[in-house]
Amino acid sequence: MAALSAEERGQYDRDGFVIPAYRLPADRLERLRATLDRLIADNPGIRPERLVSVHIEGRNREGVQGSRDFLDLAMTPDIVDLVADAIGSDIILWGCQIFCKPGGDGLEVPWHQDGHYWPIRPLATCTVWLALDPSTRENGCMRVIPGSHAARRLHPHMTEDRRDLVLNQRIDALAFDPTEAIDIELEPGQMSLHDVHMIHGSNPNRSPKRRAGVAIRYMPATSVFERDLIKPGDASGYTVDFASRPLWLLRGRDRTGRNDFRIGHQPAAAE
Ligand SMILES: O=C(O)CCC(=O)C(=O)O
């Protein structure tokens, strides 16, 4: 059974991220890479860094044509075991996004805290970021500020009206020291886990090599997905609709009794 070792668990708590020893088996990785190629072909009008809710089969309410393969990935017991060690055994799957930076012109992800963008209260989420391509310093791997989650507070973010950024809000430069950044370099099939408060981002990809990863979002069912907190729209720099996002209770039970697991599960609208 895949799960975090005591050391990995300690690192997640202390640094806000960890790269576990577990890797996705090679046959599943190959299948997902083929699914990614289809996903990109199916969504020609959307930058591949901005493919949200790819785990929802068919055309979703956020304008993306997703695939069941990513839902299967998000439900993989070995991966959910890792998440359980990070956030406890009541687990809700609420998001899954592809961040694929094409070679040559892959977009920057500005330094940010995820929690700034999300309607979850109390704020909590563990992201599993799984590499589908090699993710290196050269092609714009994710970068993190270890320990920046520890105060469990959100810092001010500034809105930037630039189309060459994946997200449009950047954390205040005074909130952290970029010289403390660590590159999360991953081989395909490797993954990192990170906390909702951790400061992170990634550089543009100017190398010839594509850098693709899938970020799967899991929240503890001790929190509520507050659907009305952030209005549907482009407030992140691309379309999100939290009001219609489906939730899946993957483990345990909804301790709040307030999460709605019916919304968004109706069959996808016809093309
Ligand atoms: O893929 C990247 O470079 C950034 C990903 C990210 O910001 C996230 O998963 O929260």
Short mmCIF file of C-alpha atoms and ligand atoms in Angstrom, two decimals:
data_model
loop_
_atom_site.label_atom_id
_atom_site.label_comp_id
_atom_site.label_asym_id
_atom_site.label_seq_id
_atom_site.Cartn_x
_atom_site.Cartn_y
_atom_site.Cartn_z
CA MET A 1 0.00 0.00 0.00
CA ALA A 2 1.31 3.44 -0.93
CA ALA A 3 1.35 5.88 1.95
CA LEU A 4 3.64 8.57 3.26
CA SER A 5 6.53 7.37 5.41
CA ALA A 6 6.91 9.05 8.81
CA GLU A 7 9.72 11.14 7.32
CA GLU A 8 7.60 12.19 4.31
CA ARG A 9 4.70 13.07 6.55
CA GLY A 10 7.06 15.14 8.74
CA GLN A 11 8.34 16.98 5.69
CA TYR A 12 4.80 17.78 4.47
CA ASP A 13 3.96 19.26 7.87
CA ARG A 14 7.22 21.16 8.22
CA ASP A 15 7.83 22.39 4.65
CA GLY A 16 4.31 22.37 3.19
CA PHE A 17 5.27 19.95 0.43
CA VAL A 18 6.76 16.53 -0.11
CA ILE A 19 7.80 14.29 -3.01
CA PRO A 20 6.79 10.79 -1.90
CA ALA A 21 8.66 7.67 -2.95
CA TYR A 22 5.51 6.34 -4.64
CA ARG A 23 5.30 6.61 -8.44
CA LEU A 24 2.45 5.99 -10.81
CA PRO A 25 3.00 2.65 -12.60
CA ALA A 26 4.46 3.01 -16.11
CA ASP A 27 1.46 1.52 -17.95
CA ARG A 28 -0.94 3.98 -16.34
CA LEU A 29 1.39 6.85 -17.07
CA GLU A 30 1.55 5.93 -20.75
CA ARG A 31 -2.23 5.80 -20.95
CA LEU A 32 -2.55 9.20 -19.29
CA ARG A 33 -0.04 10.75 -21.65
CA ALA A 34 -2.18 9.54 -24.56
CA THR A 35 -5.27 10.96 -22.82
CA LEU A 36 -3.47 14.29 -22.43
CA ASP A 37 -2.73 14.42 -26.16
CA ARG A 38 -6.42 13.79 -26.90
CA LEU A 39 -7.47 16.40 -24.32
CA ILE A 40 -5.30 19.05 -25.94
CA ALA A 41 -6.66 18.14 -29.40
CA ASP A 42 -10.24 18.26 -28.05
CA ASN A 43 -9.76 21.75 -26.57
CA PRO A 44 -8.09 23.74 -29.34
CA GLY A 45 -9.30 27.13 -28.11
CA ILE A 46 -7.87 26.84 -24.60
CA ARG A 47 -4.27 27.31 -23.56
CA PRO A 48 -3.04 23.93 -22.28
CA GLU A 49 -1.89 25.57 -19.02
CA ARG A 50 -5.52 26.46 -18.29
CA LEU A 51 -7.41 23.17 -18.70
CA VAL A 52 -9.62 23.06 -15.59
CA SER A 53 -11.89 20.25 -14.43
CA VAL A 54 -10.38 17.77 -16.86
CA HIS A 55 -11.76 14.92 -14.74
CA ILE A 56 -15.31 15.73 -15.83
CA GLU A 57 -16.16 13.65 -18.89
CA GLY A 58 -17.65 15.58 -21.81
CA ARG A 59 -17.97 19.36 -22.14
CA ASN A 60 -18.03 20.79 -18.61
CA ARG A 61 -19.51 24.07 -17.35
CA GLU A 62 -16.07 25.62 -17.42
CA GLY A 63 -15.77 25.13 -21.16
CA VAL A 64 -13.38 22.17 -21.13
CA GLN A 65 -13.95 18.79 -22.75
CA GLY A 66 -12.65 16.45 -20.03
CA SER A 67 -11.94 12.74 -19.67
CA ARG A 68 -12.95 10.00 -17.26
CA ASP A 69 -9.29 8.86 -17.24
CA PHE A 70 -8.40 11.81 -15.02
CA LEU A 71 -11.25 11.00 -12.64
CA ASP A 72 -9.93 7.43 -12.43
CA LEU A 73 -6.50 8.85 -11.68
CA ALA A 74 -7.85 11.09 -8.93
CA MET A 75 -9.62 8.11 -7.38
CA THR A 76 -6.56 5.83 -7.46
CA PRO A 77 -6.44 4.21 -4.01
CA ASP A 78 -2.64 4.49 -3.70
CA ILE A 79 -2.83 8.25 -4.35
CA VAL A 80 -5.78 8.75 -2.00
CA ASP A 81 -3.78 6.87 0.68
CA LEU A 82 -1.00 9.46 0.35
CA VAL A 83 -3.52 12.26 0.68
CA ALA A 84 -5.11 10.61 3.73
CA ASP A 85 -1.73 10.70 5.46
CA ALA A 86 -1.48 14.40 4.70
CA ILE A 87 -5.00 15.65 5.54
CA GLY A 88 -6.83 12.84 7.33
CA SER A 89 -9.23 10.13 6.28
CA ASP A 90 -12.35 12.17 5.35
CA ILE A 91 -11.52 13.24 1.80
CA ILE A 92 -13.38 15.17 -0.90
CA LEU A 93 -12.13 15.43 -4.47
CA TRP A 94 -13.06 18.87 -5.79
CA GLY A 95 -10.73 19.73 -8.70
CA CYS A 96 -8.31 18.49 -11.32
CA GLN A 97 -6.37 20.77 -13.68
CA ILE A 98 -3.78 20.25 -16.38
CA PHE A 99 -0.83 22.63 -16.37
CA CYS A 100 0.82 21.85 -19.70
CA LYS A 101 3.49 24.30 -20.83
CA PRO A 102 4.33 23.79 -24.47
CA GLY A 103 8.01 23.93 -25.42
CA GLY A 104 9.14 27.38 -26.49
CA ASP A 105 6.26 29.48 -25.17
CA GLY A 106 4.97 27.84 -21.97
CA LEU A 107 3.42 30.43 -19.67
CA GLU A 108 4.65 31.56 -16.26
CA VAL A 109 2.61 30.73 -13.15
CA PRO A 110 3.09 33.78 -10.89
CA TRP A 111 4.05 33.27 -7.26
CA HIS A 112 0.82 32.68 -5.36
CA GLN A 113 -1.00 30.82 -2.61
CA ASP A 114 -3.75 28.54 -3.91
CA GLY A 115 -6.03 29.41 -1.04
CA HIS A 116 -6.39 32.90 -2.42
CA TYR A 117 -8.41 31.51 -5.37
CA TRP A 118 -10.59 28.93 -3.65
CA PRO A 119 -13.95 28.94 -1.80
CA ILE A 120 -13.13 26.39 0.90
CA ARG A 121 -13.73 27.21 4.57
CA PRO A 122 -11.90 26.52 6.80
CA LEU A 123 -9.30 26.82 4.07
CA ALA A 124 -7.69 23.42 3.48
CA THR A 125 -6.59 21.40 0.47
CA CYS A 126 -3.79 19.05 -0.47
CA THR A 127 -2.78 19.19 -4.14
CA VAL A 128 -1.20 16.17 -5.78
CA TRP A 129 0.85 17.44 -8.75
CA LEU A 130 1.73 14.47 -10.96
CA ALA A 131 4.35 14.88 -13.68
CA LEU A 132 3.28 13.60 -17.11
CA ASP A 133 6.51 14.86 -18.74
CA PRO A 134 9.90 15.42 -17.16
CA SER A 135 9.51 18.57 -15.09
CA THR A 136 12.83 20.34 -14.69
CA ARG A 137 14.31 23.70 -13.91
CA GLU A 138 14.96 24.09 -17.64
CA ASN A 139 11.31 23.64 -18.74
CA GLY A 140 9.64 25.54 -15.90
CA CYS A 141 9.08 23.09 -13.05
CA MET A 142 7.08 24.16 -10.03
CA ARG A 143 9.04 26.18 -7.45
CA VAL A 144 8.14 26.40 -3.79
CA ILE A 145 9.06 28.38 -0.69
CA PRO A 146 9.53 25.74 2.01
CA GLY A 147 7.73 26.52 5.26
CA SER A 148 5.71 29.37 3.75
CA HIS A 149 2.47 27.59 4.68
CA ALA A 150 3.29 27.44 8.37
CA ALA A 151 1.61 30.65 9.54
CA ARG A 152 -1.58 29.44 7.80
CA ARG A 153 -2.43 32.90 6.57
CA LEU A 154 -3.05 34.37 3.15
CA HIS A 155 -0.88 37.26 2.01
CA PRO A 156 -2.15 40.08 -0.24
CA HIS A 157 -2.14 39.34 -3.99
CA MET A 158 -2.04 41.92 -6.80
CA THR A 159 -4.06 41.50 -9.98
CA GLU A 160 -2.06 41.62 -13.20
CA ASP A 161 -3.86 42.03 -16.51
CA ARG A 162 -1.44 39.96 -18.63
CA ARG A 163 -2.36 37.17 -21.03
CA ASP A 164 1.10 35.63 -20.71
CA LEU A 165 0.43 34.42 -17.16
CA VAL A 166 -1.50 31.27 -16.24
CA LEU A 167 -3.06 33.00 -13.22
CA ASN A 168 -3.71 36.71 -12.94
CA GLN A 169 -2.94 37.32 -9.27
CA ARG A 170 0.57 37.50 -7.88
CA ILE A 171 1.50 37.48 -4.23
CA ASP A 172 2.95 40.66 -2.74
CA ALA A 173 6.73 40.58 -3.23
CA LEU A 174 7.22 41.55 0.43
CA ALA A 175 5.52 38.34 1.62
CA PHE A 176 8.47 36.06 0.88
CA ASP A 177 12.11 35.79 -0.13
CA PRO A 178 12.46 34.28 -3.65
CA THR A 179 16.06 33.29 -2.93
CA GLU A 180 14.63 30.58 -0.65
CA ALA A 181 12.85 28.91 -3.59
CA ILE A 182 13.35 25.21 -4.27
CA ASP A 183 12.79 23.63 -7.69
CA ILE A 184 10.48 20.61 -7.62
CA GLU A 185 12.09 18.55 -10.36
CA LEU A 186 10.11 15.40 -11.16
CA GLU A 187 10.38 12.48 -13.53
CA PRO A 188 7.21 11.36 -15.31
CA GLY A 189 5.07 9.40 -12.85
CA GLN A 190 6.56 11.16 -9.82
CA MET A 191 4.39 13.54 -7.84
CA SER A 192 4.55 16.23 -5.21
CA LEU A 193 1.96 17.02 -2.54
CA HIS A 194 1.51 20.62 -1.42
CA ASP A 195 -0.50 22.52 1.14
CA VAL A 196 -3.08 25.18 0.26
CA HIS A 197 -1.10 27.94 2.06
CA MET A 198 2.28 27.22 0.51
CA ILE A 199 3.76 29.92 -1.72
CA HIS A 200 4.65 28.54 -5.15
CA GLY A 201 4.82 29.34 -8.86
CA SER A 202 6.80 28.44 -11.96
CA ASN A 203 8.86 30.15 -14.66
CA PRO A 204 7.92 30.33 -18.35
CA ASN A 205 9.03 27.40 -20.48
CA ARG A 206 11.47 28.70 -23.04
CA SER A 207 13.08 25.29 -23.56
CA PRO A 208 12.07 23.13 -26.54
CA LYS A 209 10.65 20.48 -24.18
CA ARG A 210 7.00 20.37 -23.13
CA ARG A 211 6.28 20.33 -19.39
CA ALA A 212 2.91 18.80 -18.47
CA GLY A 213 1.50 17.95 -15.07
CA VAL A 214 -1.90 17.29 -13.60
CA ALA A 215 -2.88 18.93 -10.31
CA ILE A 216 -5.52 17.04 -8.33
CA ARG A 217 -7.23 18.90 -5.49
CA TYR A 218 -8.43 17.14 -2.34
CA MET A 219 -9.99 18.82 0.70
CA PRO A 220 -10.71 17.33 4.10
CA ALA A 221 -14.43 16.78 4.68
CA THR A 222 -14.10 18.87 7.83
CA SER A 223 -14.28 21.92 5.51
CA VAL A 224 -17.10 23.26 3.35
CA PHE A 225 -16.95 23.99 -0.37
CA GLU A 226 -18.75 27.36 -0.21
CA ARG A 227 -20.26 27.53 -3.68
CA ASP A 228 -21.40 31.15 -3.48
CA LEU A 229 -18.18 32.64 -2.17
CA ILE A 230 -16.56 33.22 -5.57
CA LYS A 231 -18.85 34.07 -8.45
CA PRO A 232 -18.55 32.08 -11.69
CA GLY A 233 -16.33 33.95 -14.13
CA ASP A 234 -12.79 34.81 -15.08
CA ALA A 235 -11.53 36.11 -11.75
CA SER A 236 -8.54 33.71 -11.82
CA GLY A 237 -7.48 34.61 -15.33
CA TYR A 238 -9.58 31.81 -16.84
CA THR A 239 -13.13 30.53 -16.48
CA VAL A 240 -14.06 28.79 -13.25
CA ASP A 241 -17.52 27.94 -11.96
CA PHE A 242 -17.41 26.74 -8.37
CA ALA A 243 -21.21 26.93 -8.16
CA SER A 244 -21.54 23.91 -10.47
CA ARG A 245 -18.39 21.97 -9.56
CA PRO A 246 -19.13 18.37 -8.69
CA LEU A 247 -17.68 17.02 -5.44
CA TRP A 248 -16.82 13.38 -4.77
CA LEU A 249 -16.61 12.04 -1.23
CA LEU A 250 -13.76 9.56 -1.70
CA ARG A 251 -13.20 8.45 1.90
CA GLY A 252 -14.92 8.73 5.27
CA ARG A 253 -17.85 11.06 5.72
CA ASP A 254 -18.77 14.72 5.38
CA ARG A 255 -18.11 15.91 8.93
CA THR A 256 -19.72 19.28 8.23
CA GLY A 257 -22.94 17.91 6.78
CA ARG A 258 -22.94 20.98 4.52
CA ASN A 259 -21.20 19.83 1.38
CA ASP A 260 -23.48 19.18 -1.58
CA PHE A 261 -22.50 16.05 -3.51
CA ARG A 262 -25.37 16.21 -6.01
CA ILE A 263 -24.57 19.46 -7.81
CA GLY A 264 -22.78 19.06 -11.11
CA HIS A 265 -23.25 15.31 -11.40
CA GLN A 266 -25.95 15.45 -14.04
CA PRO A 267 -24.94 14.18 -17.49
CA ALA A 268 -22.77 16.65 -19.40
CA ALA A 269 -24.63 18.92 -21.82
CA ALA A 270 -24.73 17.73 -25.41
CA GLU A 271 -22.29 19.38 -27.78
O1 LIG B 1 2.12 23.74 -12.75
C1 LIG B 1 2.59 24.75 -12.26
O2 LIG B 1 3.62 25.24 -12.64
C2 LIG B 1 1.88 25.42 -11.10
C3 LIG B 1 0.84 24.57 -10.48
C4 LIG B 1 0.08 25.24 -9.41
O3 LIG B 1 0.15 26.42 -9.21
C5 LIG B 1 -0.79 24.43 -8.58
O4 LIG B 1 -0.94 23.23 -8.81
O5 LIG B 1 -1.36 24.96 -7.62
#
